[in-house]
mmCIF file of C-alpha atoms and ligand atoms in Angstrom:
data_model
loop_
_atom_site.group_PDB
_atom_site.id
_atom_site.type_symbol
_atom_site.label_atom_id
_atom_site.label_comp_id
_atom_site.label_asym_id
_atom_site.label_seq_id
_atom_site.Cartn_x
_atom_site.Cartn_y
_atom_site.Cartn_z
ATOM 1 C CA MET A 1 0.000 0.000 0.000
ATOM 2 C CA LYS A 2 1.285 3.433 -0.907
ATOM 3 C CA LYS A 3 2.120 5.983 1.758
ATOM 4 C CA THR A 4 0.062 9.023 2.595
ATOM 5 C CA ILE A 5 1.126 12.380 1.229
ATOM 6 C CA LEU A 6 0.450 15.565 3.177
ATOM 7 C CA VAL A 7 -0.371 18.400 0.803
ATOM 8 C CA THR A 8 -0.179 21.888 2.280
ATOM 9 C CA GLY A 9 -2.187 24.400 0.266
ATOM 10 C CA GLY A 10 -4.003 21.442 -1.267
ATOM 11 C CA THR A 11 -7.234 23.316 -1.941
ATOM 12 C CA GLY A 12 -5.294 25.949 -3.925
ATOM 13 C CA TYR A 13 -4.815 26.032 -7.677
ATOM 14 C CA ILE A 14 -1.785 23.774 -8.180
ATOM 15 C CA GLY A 15 -2.370 21.831 -4.955
ATOM 16 C CA SER A 16 -5.876 20.681 -5.927
ATOM 17 C CA HIS A 17 -4.686 19.378 -9.299
ATOM 18 C CA THR A 18 -1.831 17.595 -7.563
ATOM 19 C CA VAL A 19 -4.157 15.937 -5.059
ATOM 20 C CA VAL A 20 -6.133 14.591 -8.040
ATOM 21 C CA GLU A 21 -2.996 13.139 -9.619
ATOM 22 C CA LEU A 22 -1.737 11.708 -6.316
ATOM 23 C CA GLN A 23 -5.042 9.965 -5.698
ATOM 24 C CA GLN A 24 -5.123 8.644 -9.234
ATOM 25 C CA ALA A 25 -1.616 7.272 -8.685
ATOM 26 C CA GLY A 26 -2.860 5.377 -5.596
ATOM 27 C CA TYR A 27 -1.661 7.691 -2.819
ATOM 28 C CA GLU A 28 -3.809 8.665 0.109
ATOM 29 C CA THR A 29 -3.727 12.376 0.737
ATOM 30 C CA ILE A 30 -4.257 14.764 3.624
ATOM 31 C CA ILE A 31 -4.761 18.408 2.784
ATOM 32 C CA ILE A 32 -3.857 21.152 5.222
ATOM 33 C CA ASP A 33 -5.086 24.572 4.168
ATOM 34 C CA ASN A 34 -6.300 27.665 6.022
ATOM 35 C CA LEU A 35 -8.554 28.596 3.057
ATOM 36 C CA SER A 36 -7.001 32.068 2.925
ATOM 37 C CA ASN A 37 -6.886 31.839 -0.870
ATOM 38 C CA SER A 38 -9.149 28.916 -1.703
ATOM 39 C CA ASN A 39 -12.557 27.469 -1.155
ATOM 40 C CA ILE A 40 -13.746 24.324 0.611
ATOM 41 C CA GLU A 41 -15.840 23.423 -2.450
ATOM 42 C CA VAL A 42 -12.625 22.494 -4.212
ATOM 43 C CA LEU A 43 -12.932 19.191 -2.332
ATOM 44 C CA ASP A 44 -16.176 18.464 -4.240
ATOM 45 C CA GLY A 45 -14.348 18.936 -7.534
ATOM 46 C CA ILE A 46 -11.556 16.585 -6.484
ATOM 47 C CA GLU A 47 -14.108 13.993 -5.358
ATOM 48 C CA LYS A 48 -16.005 14.230 -8.643
ATOM 49 C CA ILE A 49 -12.847 13.498 -10.627
ATOM 50 C CA THR A 50 -11.322 10.771 -8.477
ATOM 51 C CA GLY A 51 -14.278 9.350 -6.547
ATOM 52 C CA ILE A 52 -12.366 9.962 -3.337
ATOM 53 C CA ARG A 53 -12.839 12.869 -0.955
ATOM 54 C CA PRO A 54 -9.427 13.764 0.432
ATOM 55 C CA GLU A 55 -9.028 14.208 4.162
ATOM 56 C CA PHE A 56 -9.026 17.918 4.936
ATOM 57 C CA VAL A 57 -7.683 19.789 7.947
ATOM 58 C CA ARG A 58 -8.314 23.499 8.197
ATOM 59 C CA LEU A 59 -5.182 24.871 9.795
ATOM 60 C CA ASP A 60 -2.788 27.759 9.446
ATOM 61 C CA ILE A 61 0.698 26.258 9.191
ATOM 62 C CA ASN A 62 2.027 29.183 11.183
ATOM 63 C CA ASP A 63 0.374 27.358 14.104
ATOM 64 C CA LYS A 64 3.218 25.008 14.939
ATOM 65 C CA GLU A 65 1.485 23.221 17.811
ATOM 66 C CA GLY A 66 -1.603 22.651 15.684
ATOM 67 C CA LEU A 67 0.623 21.232 12.970
ATOM 68 C CA ARG A 68 2.398 18.998 15.477
ATOM 69 C CA ASP A 69 -0.980 17.639 16.635
ATOM 70 C CA VAL A 70 -1.973 16.797 13.070
ATOM 71 C CA LEU A 71 1.316 15.037 12.370
ATOM 72 C CA LYS A 72 1.193 13.156 15.703
ATOM 73 C CA SER A 73 -2.325 11.920 15.140
ATOM 74 C CA ARG A 74 -1.602 10.417 11.687
ATOM 75 C CA THR A 75 0.573 7.463 10.890
ATOM 76 C CA GLY A 76 2.004 6.538 7.540
ATOM 77 C CA ILE A 77 2.732 10.005 6.192
ATOM 78 C CA GLY A 78 5.606 9.408 3.791
ATOM 79 C CA GLY A 79 6.018 12.827 2.258
ATOM 80 C CA ILE A 80 4.954 16.454 2.237
ATOM 81 C CA ILE A 81 4.287 18.598 -0.795
ATOM 82 C CA HIS A 82 4.429 22.174 0.383
ATOM 83 C CA PHE A 83 2.337 24.535 -1.748
ATOM 84 C CA ALA A 84 0.931 26.778 0.974
ATOM 85 C CA ALA A 85 2.246 30.298 0.530
ATOM 86 C CA SER A 86 1.157 33.808 -0.295
ATOM 87 C CA LYS A 87 1.868 34.439 -3.964
ATOM 88 C CA ALA A 88 0.826 37.928 -5.099
ATOM 89 C CA VAL A 89 4.036 39.637 -6.209
ATOM 90 C CA GLY A 90 2.594 43.174 -6.068
ATOM 91 C CA GLU A 91 1.066 42.690 -2.632
ATOM 92 C CA SER A 92 4.374 41.380 -1.318
ATOM 93 C CA VAL A 93 6.017 44.713 -2.138
ATOM 94 C CA HIS A 94 3.543 46.496 0.163
ATOM 95 C CA LYS A 95 3.260 43.807 2.848
ATOM 96 C CA PRO A 96 6.727 42.249 3.065
ATOM 97 C CA LEU A 97 6.347 40.956 6.621
ATOM 98 C CA LEU A 98 3.160 39.092 5.740
ATOM 99 C CA TYR A 99 5.087 37.352 2.963
ATOM 100 C CA TYR A 100 8.190 36.565 5.008
ATOM 101 C CA ARG A 101 6.033 35.187 7.812
ATOM 102 C CA ASN A 102 3.640 33.196 5.699
ATOM 103 C CA ASN A 103 6.224 31.813 3.292
ATOM 104 C CA ILE A 104 9.171 31.323 5.633
ATOM 105 C CA VAL A 105 7.730 30.585 9.087
ATOM 106 C CA THR A 106 5.437 27.944 7.596
ATOM 107 C CA LEU A 107 8.440 26.306 5.943
ATOM 108 C CA LEU A 108 10.439 26.363 9.197
ATOM 109 C CA ASN A 109 7.552 24.764 11.077
ATOM 110 C CA LEU A 110 7.264 21.933 8.572
ATOM 111 C CA LEU A 111 11.001 21.249 8.356
ATOM 112 C CA ASP A 112 11.296 21.332 12.130
ATOM 113 C CA LEU A 113 8.512 18.805 12.673
ATOM 114 C CA MET A 114 9.330 16.393 9.852
ATOM 115 C CA PRO A 115 12.059 14.438 11.690
ATOM 116 C CA GLU A 116 9.949 13.800 14.804
ATOM 117 C CA ALA A 117 7.083 12.676 12.567
ATOM 118 C CA GLY A 118 9.450 10.398 10.612
ATOM 119 C CA ILE A 119 8.598 12.029 7.279
ATOM 120 C CA GLU A 120 11.309 11.416 4.728
ATOM 121 C CA ALA A 121 10.392 13.333 1.567
ATOM 122 C CA PHE A 122 9.733 17.027 1.001
ATOM 123 C CA VAL A 123 8.711 18.688 -2.254
ATOM 124 C CA PHE A 124 8.926 22.462 -2.389
ATOM 125 C CA SER A 125 7.126 24.812 -4.815
ATOM 126 C CA SER A 126 9.675 27.251 -6.117
ATOM 127 C CA SER A 127 9.540 29.468 -9.147
ATOM 128 C CA CYS A 128 11.448 30.578 -12.225
ATOM 129 C CA THR A 129 11.424 34.040 -10.617
ATOM 130 C CA VAL A 130 14.658 32.958 -8.902
ATOM 131 C CA TYR A 131 16.444 33.374 -12.268
ATOM 132 C CA GLY A 132 15.296 36.972 -12.856
ATOM 133 C CA GLN A 133 16.209 37.847 -16.451
ATOM 134 C CA PRO A 134 18.720 35.104 -17.293
ATOM 135 C CA ASP A 135 21.713 35.898 -19.519
ATOM 136 C CA SER A 136 21.065 32.932 -21.737
ATOM 137 C CA LEU A 137 17.922 31.120 -22.775
ATOM 138 C CA PRO A 138 16.530 28.545 -22.376
ATOM 139 C CA VAL A 139 17.461 28.725 -18.720
ATOM 140 C CA THR A 140 18.955 25.683 -16.959
ATOM 141 C CA GLU A 141 18.949 24.926 -13.240
ATOM 142 C CA ASP A 142 22.623 25.898 -13.128
ATOM 143 C CA ALA A 143 21.923 29.503 -14.105
ATOM 144 C CA PRO A 144 22.737 31.945 -11.309
ATOM 145 C CA VAL A 145 20.015 32.943 -8.884
ATOM 146 C CA LEU A 146 19.748 36.716 -9.263
ATOM 147 C CA PRO A 147 18.730 39.265 -6.619
ATOM 148 C CA ALA A 148 14.956 39.039 -6.230
ATOM 149 C CA LEU A 149 12.765 41.828 -7.561
ATOM 150 C CA SER A 150 10.104 41.425 -4.851
ATOM 151 C CA PRO A 151 9.719 40.109 -1.314
ATOM 152 C CA TYR A 152 7.686 37.207 -2.790
ATOM 153 C CA GLY A 153 10.593 36.263 -5.075
ATOM 154 C CA ASN A 154 12.965 36.634 -2.171
ATOM 155 C CA THR A 155 10.939 34.205 -0.040
ATOM 156 C CA LYS A 156 11.443 31.549 -2.742
ATOM 157 C CA GLN A 157 15.201 32.150 -2.799
ATOM 158 C CA ILE A 158 15.475 32.121 0.996
ATOM 159 C CA ALA A 159 13.309 29.003 1.215
ATOM 160 C CA GLU A 160 15.564 27.193 -1.251
ATOM 161 C CA GLU A 161 18.599 28.150 0.847
ATOM 162 C CA ILE A 162 16.950 26.994 4.068
ATOM 163 C CA ILE A 163 16.180 23.612 2.532
ATOM 164 C CA ARG A 164 19.732 23.347 1.165
ATOM 165 C CA ASP A 165 21.196 24.140 4.601
ATOM 166 C CA CYS A 166 18.979 21.534 6.310
ATOM 167 C CA ILE A 167 20.072 18.846 3.861
ATOM 168 C CA HIS A 168 23.696 19.929 4.263
ATOM 169 C CA ALA A 169 23.326 19.647 8.043
ATOM 170 C CA GLY A 170 22.205 16.043 7.615
ATOM 171 C CA LEU A 171 18.587 16.396 8.713
ATOM 172 C CA PRO A 172 16.885 13.068 8.053
ATOM 173 C CA PHE A 173 14.891 13.799 4.913
ATOM 174 C CA LYS A 174 15.309 14.315 1.184
ATOM 175 C CA SER A 175 13.960 17.182 -0.817
ATOM 176 C CA ILE A 176 13.111 18.026 -4.381
ATOM 177 C CA ILE A 177 12.738 21.688 -5.269
ATOM 178 C CA LEU A 178 10.548 22.299 -8.309
ATOM 179 C CA ARG A 179 10.937 25.602 -10.118
ATOM 180 C CA TYR A 180 7.677 26.239 -11.927
ATOM 181 C CA PHE A 181 7.468 28.384 -14.998
ATOM 182 C CA ASN A 182 3.942 29.721 -15.719
ATOM 183 C CA PRO A 183 1.205 27.274 -14.723
ATOM 184 C CA ILE A 184 -2.047 27.691 -16.666
ATOM 185 C CA GLY A 185 -5.218 25.810 -17.541
ATOM 186 C CA ALA A 186 -7.563 23.559 -15.631
ATOM 187 C CA HIS A 187 -8.386 19.882 -15.254
ATOM 188 C CA PRO A 188 -9.873 18.661 -18.581
ATOM 189 C CA SER A 189 -13.102 17.754 -16.739
ATOM 190 C CA ALA A 190 -13.459 21.408 -15.603
ATOM 191 C CA GLU A 191 -14.119 20.152 -12.062
ATOM 192 C CA THR A 192 -11.028 21.993 -10.786
ATOM 193 C CA GLY A 193 -9.233 25.090 -12.037
ATOM 194 C CA GLU A 194 -7.857 28.452 -11.020
ATOM 195 C CA LEU A 195 -10.140 30.660 -8.960
ATOM 196 C CA PRO A 196 -8.438 34.014 -8.531
ATOM 197 C CA ASN A 197 -9.493 36.266 -5.697
ATOM 198 C CA GLY A 198 -10.460 39.666 -7.122
ATOM 199 C CA ILE A 199 -8.594 40.985 -10.141
ATOM 200 C CA PRO A 200 -6.470 38.172 -11.609
ATOM 201 C CA GLN A 201 -2.706 38.621 -11.313
ATOM 202 C CA ASN A 202 -1.958 36.109 -14.039
ATOM 203 C CA LEU A 203 -2.529 36.412 -17.762
ATOM 204 C CA VAL A 204 -4.773 33.450 -18.540
ATOM 205 C CA PRO A 205 -7.532 34.079 -15.961
ATOM 206 C CA PHE A 206 -7.545 37.665 -17.223
ATOM 207 C CA VAL A 207 -7.893 36.427 -20.798
ATOM 208 C CA THR A 208 -10.769 34.060 -19.958
ATOM 209 C CA GLN A 209 -12.553 36.646 -17.797
ATOM 210 C CA THR A 210 -12.258 39.209 -20.594
ATOM 211 C CA ALA A 211 -13.506 36.683 -23.140
ATOM 212 C CA MET A 212 -16.466 36.028 -20.816
ATOM 213 C CA GLY A 213 -17.217 39.772 -20.616
ATOM 214 C CA ILE A 214 -16.428 39.997 -16.888
ATOM 215 C CA ARG A 215 -13.634 42.452 -17.696
ATOM 216 C CA PRO A 216 -14.009 44.938 -20.548
ATOM 217 C CA GLU A 217 -10.454 44.781 -21.813
ATOM 218 C CA LEU A 218 -7.140 43.076 -21.275
ATOM 219 C CA SER A 219 -4.031 45.228 -20.793
ATOM 220 C CA VAL A 220 -0.886 44.038 -22.536
ATOM 221 C CA PHE A 221 2.028 45.551 -20.648
ATOM 222 C CA GLY A 222 4.464 46.779 -23.305
ATOM 223 C CA ASN A 223 4.985 46.026 -26.981
ATOM 224 C CA ASP A 224 8.510 47.365 -27.233
ATOM 225 C CA TYR A 225 10.446 44.485 -25.705
ATOM 226 C CA ASN A 226 13.158 42.782 -27.707
ATOM 227 C CA THR A 227 10.921 39.828 -28.659
ATOM 228 C CA VAL A 228 9.143 38.548 -31.792
ATOM 229 C CA ASP A 229 6.222 40.933 -31.446
ATOM 230 C CA GLY A 230 7.416 43.234 -28.657
ATOM 231 C CA SER A 231 5.373 41.595 -25.877
ATOM 232 C CA CYS A 232 6.897 39.576 -23.009
ATOM 233 C CA ILE A 233 7.659 35.897 -23.427
ATOM 234 C CA ARG A 234 6.941 33.172 -20.886
ATOM 235 C CA ASP A 235 6.884 29.387 -20.718
ATOM 236 C CA TYR A 236 3.263 28.367 -20.074
ATOM 237 C CA ILE A 237 2.946 24.954 -18.458
ATOM 238 C CA ASN A 238 -0.291 22.972 -18.200
ATOM 239 C CA VAL A 239 -1.347 22.624 -14.552
ATOM 240 C CA THR A 240 -2.151 18.913 -14.871
ATOM 241 C CA ASP A 241 1.258 18.266 -16.414
ATOM 242 C CA LEU A 242 2.747 20.250 -13.548
ATOM 243 C CA ALA A 243 0.749 18.264 -10.992
ATOM 244 C CA LYS A 244 2.022 14.985 -12.442
ATOM 245 C CA ALA A 245 5.606 16.132 -11.925
ATOM 246 C CA HIS A 246 4.905 16.225 -8.181
ATOM 247 C CA VAL A 247 3.794 12.599 -8.200
ATOM 248 C CA THR A 248 6.970 11.683 -10.074
ATOM 249 C CA ALA A 249 9.050 13.642 -7.547
ATOM 250 C CA VAL A 250 7.390 11.909 -4.587
ATOM 251 C CA ASN A 251 7.861 8.477 -6.196
ATOM 252 C CA ARG A 252 11.505 9.274 -6.827
ATOM 253 C CA MET A 253 12.197 10.062 -3.181
ATOM 254 C CA LEU A 254 10.065 7.331 -1.609
ATOM 255 C CA GLU A 255 11.389 4.664 -3.970
ATOM 256 C CA ASN A 256 15.004 5.801 -3.480
ATOM 257 C CA LYS A 257 15.557 6.309 -7.175
ATOM 258 C CA SER A 258 18.270 8.861 -6.551
ATOM 259 C CA ARG A 259 21.266 8.988 -4.234
ATOM 260 C CA GLU A 260 21.011 12.761 -4.057
ATOM 261 C CA LYS A 261 19.354 14.182 -0.967
ATOM 262 C CA LEU A 262 18.497 17.428 -2.716
ATOM 263 C CA GLU A 263 17.575 17.930 -6.344
ATOM 264 C CA ILE A 264 16.266 20.920 -8.271
ATOM 265 C CA PHE A 265 14.239 20.701 -11.463
ATOM 266 C CA ASN A 266 12.805 23.246 -13.885
ATOM 267 C CA LEU A 267 9.200 22.491 -14.764
ATOM 268 C CA GLY A 268 8.427 24.071 -18.097
ATOM 269 C CA THR A 269 7.744 23.125 -21.689
ATOM 270 C CA GLY A 270 10.920 24.566 -23.175
ATOM 271 C CA ARG A 271 8.833 26.775 -25.443
ATOM 272 C CA GLY A 272 8.615 30.535 -25.086
ATOM 273 C CA VAL A 273 5.269 32.097 -26.025
ATOM 274 C CA SER A 274 4.634 35.839 -26.207
ATOM 275 C CA VAL A 275 1.606 37.470 -24.607
ATOM 276 C CA LEU A 276 0.229 38.388 -28.047
ATOM 277 C CA GLU A 277 0.823 34.850 -29.337
ATOM 278 C CA LEU A 278 -1.099 33.473 -26.379
ATOM 279 C CA ILE A 279 -4.057 35.802 -26.978
ATOM 280 C CA ASN A 280 -4.031 34.823 -30.638
ATOM 281 C CA ALA A 281 -3.908 31.091 -29.797
ATOM 282 C CA PHE A 282 -6.851 31.553 -27.420
ATOM 283 C CA GLU A 283 -8.909 33.401 -30.041
ATOM 284 C CA THR A 284 -8.115 30.859 -32.757
ATOM 285 C CA GLY A 285 -8.812 27.867 -30.513
ATOM 286 C CA THR A 286 -12.065 29.117 -28.999
ATOM 287 C CA GLY A 287 -13.370 31.439 -31.705
ATOM 288 C CA VAL A 288 -13.929 34.070 -28.996
ATOM 289 C CA LYS A 289 -12.402 37.549 -29.312
ATOM 290 C CA VAL A 290 -10.401 39.030 -26.452
ATOM 291 C CA PRO A 291 -10.437 42.838 -26.574
ATOM 292 C CA TYR A 292 -7.042 44.141 -25.528
ATOM 293 C CA LYS A 293 -5.027 47.338 -25.466
ATOM 294 C CA ILE A 294 -1.310 47.927 -25.309
ATOM 295 C CA VAL A 295 -0.282 49.878 -22.223
ATOM 296 C CA SER A 296 3.129 50.844 -20.883
ATOM 297 C CA ARG A 297 5.510 48.303 -19.408
ATOM 298 C CA ARG A 298 4.758 47.042 -15.902
ATOM 299 C CA GLU A 299 7.393 47.519 -13.248
ATOM 300 C CA GLY A 300 9.206 44.337 -12.315
ATOM 301 C CA ASP A 301 8.289 42.381 -15.465
ATOM 302 C CA ILE A 302 11.197 40.659 -17.109
ATOM 303 C CA GLU A 303 11.413 40.544 -20.876
ATOM 304 C CA LYS A 304 11.611 36.855 -21.606
ATOM 305 C CA VAL A 305 12.169 33.563 -19.892
ATOM 306 C CA TRP A 306 11.614 29.961 -20.813
ATOM 307 C CA ALA A 307 12.894 26.711 -19.411
ATOM 308 C CA ASN A 308 15.427 24.215 -20.459
ATOM 309 C CA PRO A 309 13.489 21.227 -19.081
ATOM 310 C CA GLU A 310 16.094 18.612 -20.059
ATOM 311 C CA ARG A 311 17.024 17.678 -16.519
ATOM 312 C CA ALA A 312 13.378 17.088 -15.590
ATOM 313 C CA ASN A 313 12.906 15.135 -18.840
ATOM 314 C CA LYS A 314 15.961 12.912 -18.468
ATOM 315 C CA VAL A 315 16.619 12.628 -14.744
ATOM 316 C CA LEU A 316 13.153 12.990 -13.236
ATOM 317 C CA GLY A 317 11.512 11.200 -16.168
ATOM 318 C CA TRP A 318 8.808 13.833 -16.587
ATOM 319 C CA THR A 319 7.876 15.779 -19.711
ATOM 320 C CA ALA A 320 5.184 18.387 -20.320
ATOM 321 C CA LYS A 321 2.756 16.783 -22.759
ATOM 322 C CA GLU A 322 -0.278 19.036 -23.224
ATOM 323 C CA THR A 323 -0.349 21.533 -26.085
ATOM 324 C CA LEU A 324 -0.906 25.246 -25.529
ATOM 325 C CA GLU A 325 -4.138 25.007 -27.540
ATOM 326 C CA ASP A 326 -5.591 22.189 -25.390
ATOM 327 C CA THR A 327 -4.485 23.946 -22.232
ATOM 328 C CA LEU A 328 -6.177 27.205 -23.233
ATOM 329 C CA ALA A 329 -9.295 25.218 -24.159
ATOM 330 C CA SER A 330 -9.288 23.717 -20.639
ATOM 331 C CA ALA A 331 -9.036 27.213 -19.115
ATOM 332 C CA TRP A 332 -11.995 28.363 -21.219
ATOM 333 C CA LYS A 333 -14.072 25.310 -20.312
ATOM 334 C CA TRP A 334 -13.369 26.053 -16.634
ATOM 335 C CA GLN A 335 -14.362 29.711 -17.034
ATOM 336 C CA LYS A 336 -17.637 28.636 -18.635
ATOM 337 C CA ARG A 337 -18.226 26.159 -15.799
ATOM 338 C CA LEU A 338 -17.733 28.963 -13.263
ATOM 339 C CA ARG A 339 -20.373 30.964 -15.114
ATOM 340 C CA GLU A 340 -22.790 28.003 -15.024
ATOM 341 C CA ARG A 341 -22.189 27.735 -11.292
ATOM 342 C CA GLY A 342 -22.841 31.467 -10.902
ATOM 343 C CA ILE A 343 -19.383 32.092 -9.473
ATOM 344 C CA GLN A 344 -17.889 34.390 -12.119
HETATM 345 N N1 NAD B 1 0.562 29.890 -9.680
HETATM 346 C C1 NAD B 1 1.752 30.288 -10.108
HETATM 347 O O1 NAD B 1 1.850 30.996 -11.133
HETATM 348 C C2 NAD B 1 3.000 29.868 -9.378
HETATM 349 C C3 NAD B 1 4.254 29.982 -10.016
HETATM 350 C C4 NAD B 1 5.403 29.609 -9.334
HETATM 351 C C5 NAD B 1 5.317 29.130 -8.025
HETATM 352 N N2 NAD B 1 4.095 29.049 -7.420
HETATM 353 C C6 NAD B 1 4.025 28.552 -6.042
HETATM 354 O O2 NAD B 1 3.235 27.384 -6.013
HETATM 355 C C7 NAD B 1 2.534 27.288 -4.772
HETATM 356 C C8 NAD B 1 1.055 27.092 -5.049
HETATM 357 O O3 NAD B 1 0.583 28.174 -5.848
HETATM 358 P P1 NAD B 1 -0.940 28.288 -6.279
HETATM 359 O O4 NAD B 1 -0.963 29.049 -7.534
HETATM 360 O O5 NAD B 1 -1.599 26.975 -6.208
HETATM 361 O O6 NAD B 1 -1.458 29.241 -5.112
HETATM 362 P P2 NAD B 1 -2.878 29.252 -4.356
HETATM 363 O O7 NAD B 1 -2.957 30.544 -3.633
HETATM 364 O O8 NAD B 1 -3.969 28.889 -5.279
HETATM 365 O O9 NAD B 1 -2.690 28.065 -3.304
HETATM 366 C C9 NAD B 1 -2.021 28.222 -2.083
HETATM 367 C C10 NAD B 1 -2.901 27.648 -0.988
HETATM 368 O O10 NAD B 1 -2.209 27.760 0.256
HETATM 369 C C11 NAD B 1 -3.142 28.170 1.241
HETATM 370 N N3 NAD B 1 -2.366 28.834 2.305
HETATM 371 C C12 NAD B 1 -1.670 30.006 2.215
HETATM 372 N N4 NAD B 1 -1.068 30.264 3.382
HETATM 373 C C13 NAD B 1 -1.368 29.248 4.233
HETATM 374 C C14 NAD B 1 -1.039 28.956 5.575
HETATM 375 N N5 NAD B 1 -0.286 29.773 6.312
HETATM 376 N N6 NAD B 1 -1.522 27.820 6.125
HETATM 377 C C15 NAD B 1 -2.299 26.987 5.409
HETATM 378 N N7 NAD B 1 -2.663 27.213 4.120
HETATM 379 C C16 NAD B 1 -2.186 28.333 3.542
HETATM 380 C C17 NAD B 1 -4.142 29.052 0.531
HETATM 381 O O11 NAD B 1 -5.389 29.100 1.164
HETATM 382 C C18 NAD B 1 -4.233 28.355 -0.839
HETATM 383 O O12 NAD B 1 -5.267 27.381 -0.848
HETATM 384 C C19 NAD B 1 2.873 28.559 -4.003
HETATM 385 O O13 NAD B 1 3.933 28.256 -3.131
HETATM 386 C C20 NAD B 1 3.328 29.511 -5.084
HETATM 387 O O14 NAD B 1 4.223 30.469 -4.584
HETATM 388 C C21 NAD B 1 2.934 29.386 -8.077
#
C-alpha cells in the first residue's frame, strides 16, 4: 500500500490538481489549508474526478502546535508537498512581513517537525522568478540565482537556501525543489481550475474573464520588448502536467531512485510564447475575441524567460505533454463552468 502524502495548500490552484494526480496514482492524501486563498468546495471537484474525498484539515501552518498535533495523530505520512504560501508579487512589495512570515515561518515549522514525525520526503514549490532575467535562454537549473525583484521572489530564494542548509546539516529527509514556470489551464473535466481572488494577477484568468465579458479589456504591458512581437515571453505549463511532476518527484524520493538528498528541477515546456501569441492562440482555438489594449511596461516584469526542461525530462523522467491550444481550451471550459455555477 502506498504511503500518505500531506499536501499543504491542497485546496489551492496547483495543490488541488496535484491531489487529483496523487489519488489517481494510488496515494492517500491529507490536505492542510487555512482557506485564505481557496474554497472548501474544491474538495467536491476533487471527489467528482477521483471518486475519493481527500481528508481535509483546516489549519494555518504558522500554528506550529496545531501542525504537530496533526502530524502526531496520523501514521504513515511518507512525504509532504508544500504549496501553501502567499503568492501575489505586487502585494508582497507592500506587505513584506506578511510574505516573510507566511512563506518562511510555515516552511520552518514543517522542516522542524518532519524528523519527529518520521517524514522522509519534502517537495517544495519554487519558481522561475529565482532566475530573474537570465543571460542565456533557455534557462537551466545551473543559471545563477539573481537578486529578487520582490519580497515574494525573495521568499522563494530564501526558502531554497533553508532547505539546502537543512540537507547539508544532515537532517533526516530528502527534498526536491521544483521551479515552476507559468502554470495555466484547468483539469480537462473542468471540475477543478484556477479561482483568482479579485482581479487576476496572471494572464490566462484575465484572458478568460475578458472573453467572458467579466472584464471589458485586457491590458498588454508593453509592446517594445526585444521579442518577436514586442510583448513579453513566458513558458506556459499545463497545470495537470505540472501536478504529475509532483507525483513523479514523490515516487523518486520514496522509492530511493536517486542517491542525491536534494535535487532541483525546472518544470516548463521549453517553449517561449509571447503574450500576443497566447491571446491569438486563445482566439483561434475558442473562436472568442479578447479585446485588448497595449499599455506601458509594468514595473518588475522581465522581458523573456523559458525553461530548459532537459534535466526534468531525463533525470526525473517527466515531460510536459499538453499543447498550448488544449491547455487554453481547458481554461476556457473552466471559465464557462464557473459561469454556469454562478461564481464568475
Ligand atoms: N501559480 C503560479 O503561477 C506559481 C508559479 C510559481 C510558483 N508558485 C508557487 O506554487 C505554490 C502554489 O501556488 P498556487 O498558484 O496553487 O497558489 P494558491 O494561492 O492557489 O494556493 C495556495 C494555498 O495555500 C493556502 N495557504 C496560504 N497560506 C497558508 C497557511 N499559512 N496555512 C495553510 N494554508 C495556507 C491558501 O489558502 C491556498 O489554498 C505557491 O507556493 C506559489 O508560490 C505558483
